[in-house]
Coordinates of C-alpha atoms in Angstrom, one line a residue:
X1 CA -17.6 -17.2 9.1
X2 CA -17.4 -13.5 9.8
X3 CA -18.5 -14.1 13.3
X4 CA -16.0 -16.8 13.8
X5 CA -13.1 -14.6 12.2
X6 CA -14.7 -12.0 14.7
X7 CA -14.5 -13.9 18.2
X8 CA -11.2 -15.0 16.9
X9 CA -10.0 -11.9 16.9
X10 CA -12.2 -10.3 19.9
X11 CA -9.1 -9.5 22.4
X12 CA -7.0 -7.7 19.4
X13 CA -10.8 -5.6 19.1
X14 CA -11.2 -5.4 22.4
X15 CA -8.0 -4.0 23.3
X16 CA -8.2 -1.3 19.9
X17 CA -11.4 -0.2 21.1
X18 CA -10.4 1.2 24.0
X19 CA -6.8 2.3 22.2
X20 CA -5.8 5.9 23.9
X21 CA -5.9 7.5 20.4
X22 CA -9.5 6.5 20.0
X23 CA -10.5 7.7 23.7
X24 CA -8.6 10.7 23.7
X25 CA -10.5 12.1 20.8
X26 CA -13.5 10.9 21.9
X27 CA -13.1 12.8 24.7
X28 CA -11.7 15.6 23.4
X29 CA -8.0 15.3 24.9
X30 CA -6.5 13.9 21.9
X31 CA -3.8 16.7 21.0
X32 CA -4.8 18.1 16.9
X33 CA -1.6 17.9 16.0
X34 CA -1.7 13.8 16.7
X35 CA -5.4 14.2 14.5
X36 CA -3.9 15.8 11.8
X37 CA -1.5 13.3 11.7
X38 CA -3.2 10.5 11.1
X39 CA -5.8 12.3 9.0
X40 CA -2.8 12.7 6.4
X41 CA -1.7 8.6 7.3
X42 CA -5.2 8.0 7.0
X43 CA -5.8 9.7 3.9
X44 CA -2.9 7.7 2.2
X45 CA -4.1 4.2 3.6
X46 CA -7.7 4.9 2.1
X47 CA -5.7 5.6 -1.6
X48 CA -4.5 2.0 -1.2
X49 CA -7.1 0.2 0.3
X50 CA -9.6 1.7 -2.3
X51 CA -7.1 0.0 -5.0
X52 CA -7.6 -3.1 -2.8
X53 CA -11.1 -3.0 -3.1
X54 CA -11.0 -2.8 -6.9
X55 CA -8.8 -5.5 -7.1
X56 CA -11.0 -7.5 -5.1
X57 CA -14.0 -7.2 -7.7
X58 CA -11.9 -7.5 -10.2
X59 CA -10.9 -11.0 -8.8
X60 CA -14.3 -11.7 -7.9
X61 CA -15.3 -11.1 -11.7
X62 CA -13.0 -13.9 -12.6
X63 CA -13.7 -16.3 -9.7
X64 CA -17.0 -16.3 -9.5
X65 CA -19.5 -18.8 -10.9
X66 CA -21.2 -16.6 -13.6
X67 CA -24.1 -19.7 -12.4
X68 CA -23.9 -17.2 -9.6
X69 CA -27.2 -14.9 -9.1
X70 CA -25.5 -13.1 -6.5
X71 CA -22.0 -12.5 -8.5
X72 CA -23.4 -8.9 -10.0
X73 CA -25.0 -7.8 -6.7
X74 CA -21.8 -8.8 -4.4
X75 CA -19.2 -7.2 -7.1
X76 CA -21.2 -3.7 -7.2
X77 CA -21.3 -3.7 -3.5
X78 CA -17.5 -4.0 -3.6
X79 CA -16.8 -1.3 -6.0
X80 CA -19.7 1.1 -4.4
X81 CA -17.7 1.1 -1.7
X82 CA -14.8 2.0 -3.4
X83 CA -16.4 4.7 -4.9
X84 CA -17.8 5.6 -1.4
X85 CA -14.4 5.9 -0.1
X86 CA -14.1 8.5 -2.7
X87 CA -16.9 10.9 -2.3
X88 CA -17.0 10.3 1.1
X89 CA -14.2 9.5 3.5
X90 CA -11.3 11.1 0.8
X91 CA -13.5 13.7 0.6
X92 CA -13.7 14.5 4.0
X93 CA -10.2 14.3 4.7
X94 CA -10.1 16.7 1.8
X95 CA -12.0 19.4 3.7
X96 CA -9.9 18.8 6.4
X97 CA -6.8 19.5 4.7
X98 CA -8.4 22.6 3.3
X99 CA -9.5 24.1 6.5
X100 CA -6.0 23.2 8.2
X101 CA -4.4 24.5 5.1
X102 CA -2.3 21.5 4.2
X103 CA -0.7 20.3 1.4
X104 CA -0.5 17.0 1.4
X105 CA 0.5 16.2 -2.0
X106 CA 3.7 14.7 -0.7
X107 CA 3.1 13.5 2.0
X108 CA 5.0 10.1 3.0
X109 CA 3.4 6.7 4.0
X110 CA 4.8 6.4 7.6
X111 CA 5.9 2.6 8.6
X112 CA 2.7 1.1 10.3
X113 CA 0.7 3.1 7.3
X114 CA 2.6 0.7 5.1
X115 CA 2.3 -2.0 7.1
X116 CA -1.5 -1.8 7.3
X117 CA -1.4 -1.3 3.7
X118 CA 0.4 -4.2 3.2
X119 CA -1.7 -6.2 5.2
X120 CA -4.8 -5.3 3.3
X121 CA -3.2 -6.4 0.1
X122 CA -2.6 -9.4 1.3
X123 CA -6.4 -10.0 2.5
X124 CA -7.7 -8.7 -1.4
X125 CA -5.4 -11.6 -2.7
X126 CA -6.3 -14.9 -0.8
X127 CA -20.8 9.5 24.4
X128 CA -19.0 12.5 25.9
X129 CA -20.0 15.8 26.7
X130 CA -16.5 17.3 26.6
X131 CA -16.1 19.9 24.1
X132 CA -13.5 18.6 21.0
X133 CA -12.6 19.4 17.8
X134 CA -15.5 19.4 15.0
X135 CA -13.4 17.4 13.2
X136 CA -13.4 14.6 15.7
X137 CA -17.0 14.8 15.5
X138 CA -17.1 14.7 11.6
X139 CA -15.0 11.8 11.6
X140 CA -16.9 9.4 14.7
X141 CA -20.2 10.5 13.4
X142 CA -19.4 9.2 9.2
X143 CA -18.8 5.9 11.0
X144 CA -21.8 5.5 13.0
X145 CA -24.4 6.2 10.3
X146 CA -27.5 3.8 9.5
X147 CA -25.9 4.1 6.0
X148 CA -22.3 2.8 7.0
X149 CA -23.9 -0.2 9.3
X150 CA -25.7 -1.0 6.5
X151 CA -23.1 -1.3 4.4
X152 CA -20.9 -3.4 6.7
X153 CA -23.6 -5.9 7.0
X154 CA -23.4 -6.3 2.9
X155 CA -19.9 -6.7 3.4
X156 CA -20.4 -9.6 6.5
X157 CA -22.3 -11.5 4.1
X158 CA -20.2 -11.2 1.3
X159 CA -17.6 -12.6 3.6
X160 CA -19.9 -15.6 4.7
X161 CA -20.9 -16.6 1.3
X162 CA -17.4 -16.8 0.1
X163 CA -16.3 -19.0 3.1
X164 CA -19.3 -21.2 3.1
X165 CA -17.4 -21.8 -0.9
X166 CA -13.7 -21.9 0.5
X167 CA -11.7 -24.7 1.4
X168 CA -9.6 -25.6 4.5
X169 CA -6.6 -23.7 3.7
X170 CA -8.5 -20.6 2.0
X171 CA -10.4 -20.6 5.9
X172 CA -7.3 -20.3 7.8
X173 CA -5.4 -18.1 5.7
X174 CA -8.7 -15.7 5.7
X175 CA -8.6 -15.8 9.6
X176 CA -4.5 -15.1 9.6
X177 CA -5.2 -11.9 7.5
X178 CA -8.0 -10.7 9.0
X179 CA -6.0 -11.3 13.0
X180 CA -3.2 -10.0 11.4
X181 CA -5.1 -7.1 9.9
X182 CA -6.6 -5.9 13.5
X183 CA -3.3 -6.2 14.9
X184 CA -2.4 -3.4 12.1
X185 CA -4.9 -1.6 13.0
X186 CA -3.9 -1.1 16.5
X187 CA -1.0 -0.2 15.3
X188 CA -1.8 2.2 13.4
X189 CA -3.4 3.7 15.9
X190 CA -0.9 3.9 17.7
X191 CA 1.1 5.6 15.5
X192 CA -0.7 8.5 15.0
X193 CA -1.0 9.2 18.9
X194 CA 2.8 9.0 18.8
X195 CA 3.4 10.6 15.2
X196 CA 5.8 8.3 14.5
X197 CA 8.6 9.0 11.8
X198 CA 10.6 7.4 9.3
X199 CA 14.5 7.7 11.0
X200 CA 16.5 10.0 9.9
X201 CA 20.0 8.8 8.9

């Protein structure tokens, strides 16, 4: 199922993949005031989708066959990487914040941020050599990790098991959040390269 929701949703990945926001910090172009930008969005959208998360095991508690042997195993991956988000991605933004000196304490979720957080509700319910920023390189290299892959693989089959247990209707509203989800992400994106803000009226 996760490589069907994938292939349906390979043009919207395709296209992210190769968003300007992405390459630009790849290749060290991408402005920091655009980074910091989004690390603050970013920073907010991982508050939410970590509640997500723990909604989702807690769902999983109750839905779940307790008949199940792989009910404990699947909720505990779900809440490790809630707690993951924690120590690690929050924490890095953290030390970001810190070496920028920024107080994001009230910072404000910025439309697409809500959007995307929105969406993910939603879903828990139903190489250069160009020199850049060391915080570019903090943030590309915690996603590319042996540790992380890993981890997304649990995920993948967490996702198969569930659908190869779901009816019709369950299926295709799981592929209409997840499509709708990477369209979010895009955006997202692309509201950090643009530091989009709410109007001011």
């Amino acid at each position: 199922m996760a490589q069907s929701l994938w292939d349906a949703a390979a043009d919207l990945i395709k296209v992210t993949e190769t968003h300007p926001f992405l390459v630009a910090m790849v290749d060290g172009t991408l402005s920091e005031d655009s980074f910091r930008y989004y690390a603050v969005q970013d920073a907010l959208y991982l508050v939410d989708f970590k509640s997500c998360l723990v909604r989702l095991a807690d769902k999983m508690n109750v839905e779940m066959s307790n008949d199940d042997s792989t009910k404990e195993a699947s909720i505990q991956r779900v809440k490790g990487l809630a707690i993951a988000i924690e120590e690690s991605e929050v924490e890095l933004h953290r030390s970001f914040f810190k070496q920028w000196n920024i107080d994001a304490s009230d910072a404000t979720s910025m439309p697409d941020t809500l959007l995307y957080c929105e969406g993910c509700f939603d879903a828990s319910l139903c190489g250069s050599t160009e020199r850049r920023p060391a915080q570019f390189d903090a943030w590309i290299d915690m996603y590319s990790t042996e540790e992380y892959e890993t981890a997304v693989k649990g995920y993948i089959a967490i996702v198969d098991k569930a659908a190869k247990e779901a009816g019709e209707e369950t299926l295709g509203k799981m592929k209409k959040h997840f499509i709708m989800c990477c369209k979010l992400e895009y955006m997202f994106w692309t509201q950090a390269q643009t530091m989009m803000s709410w109007p001011d009226f």
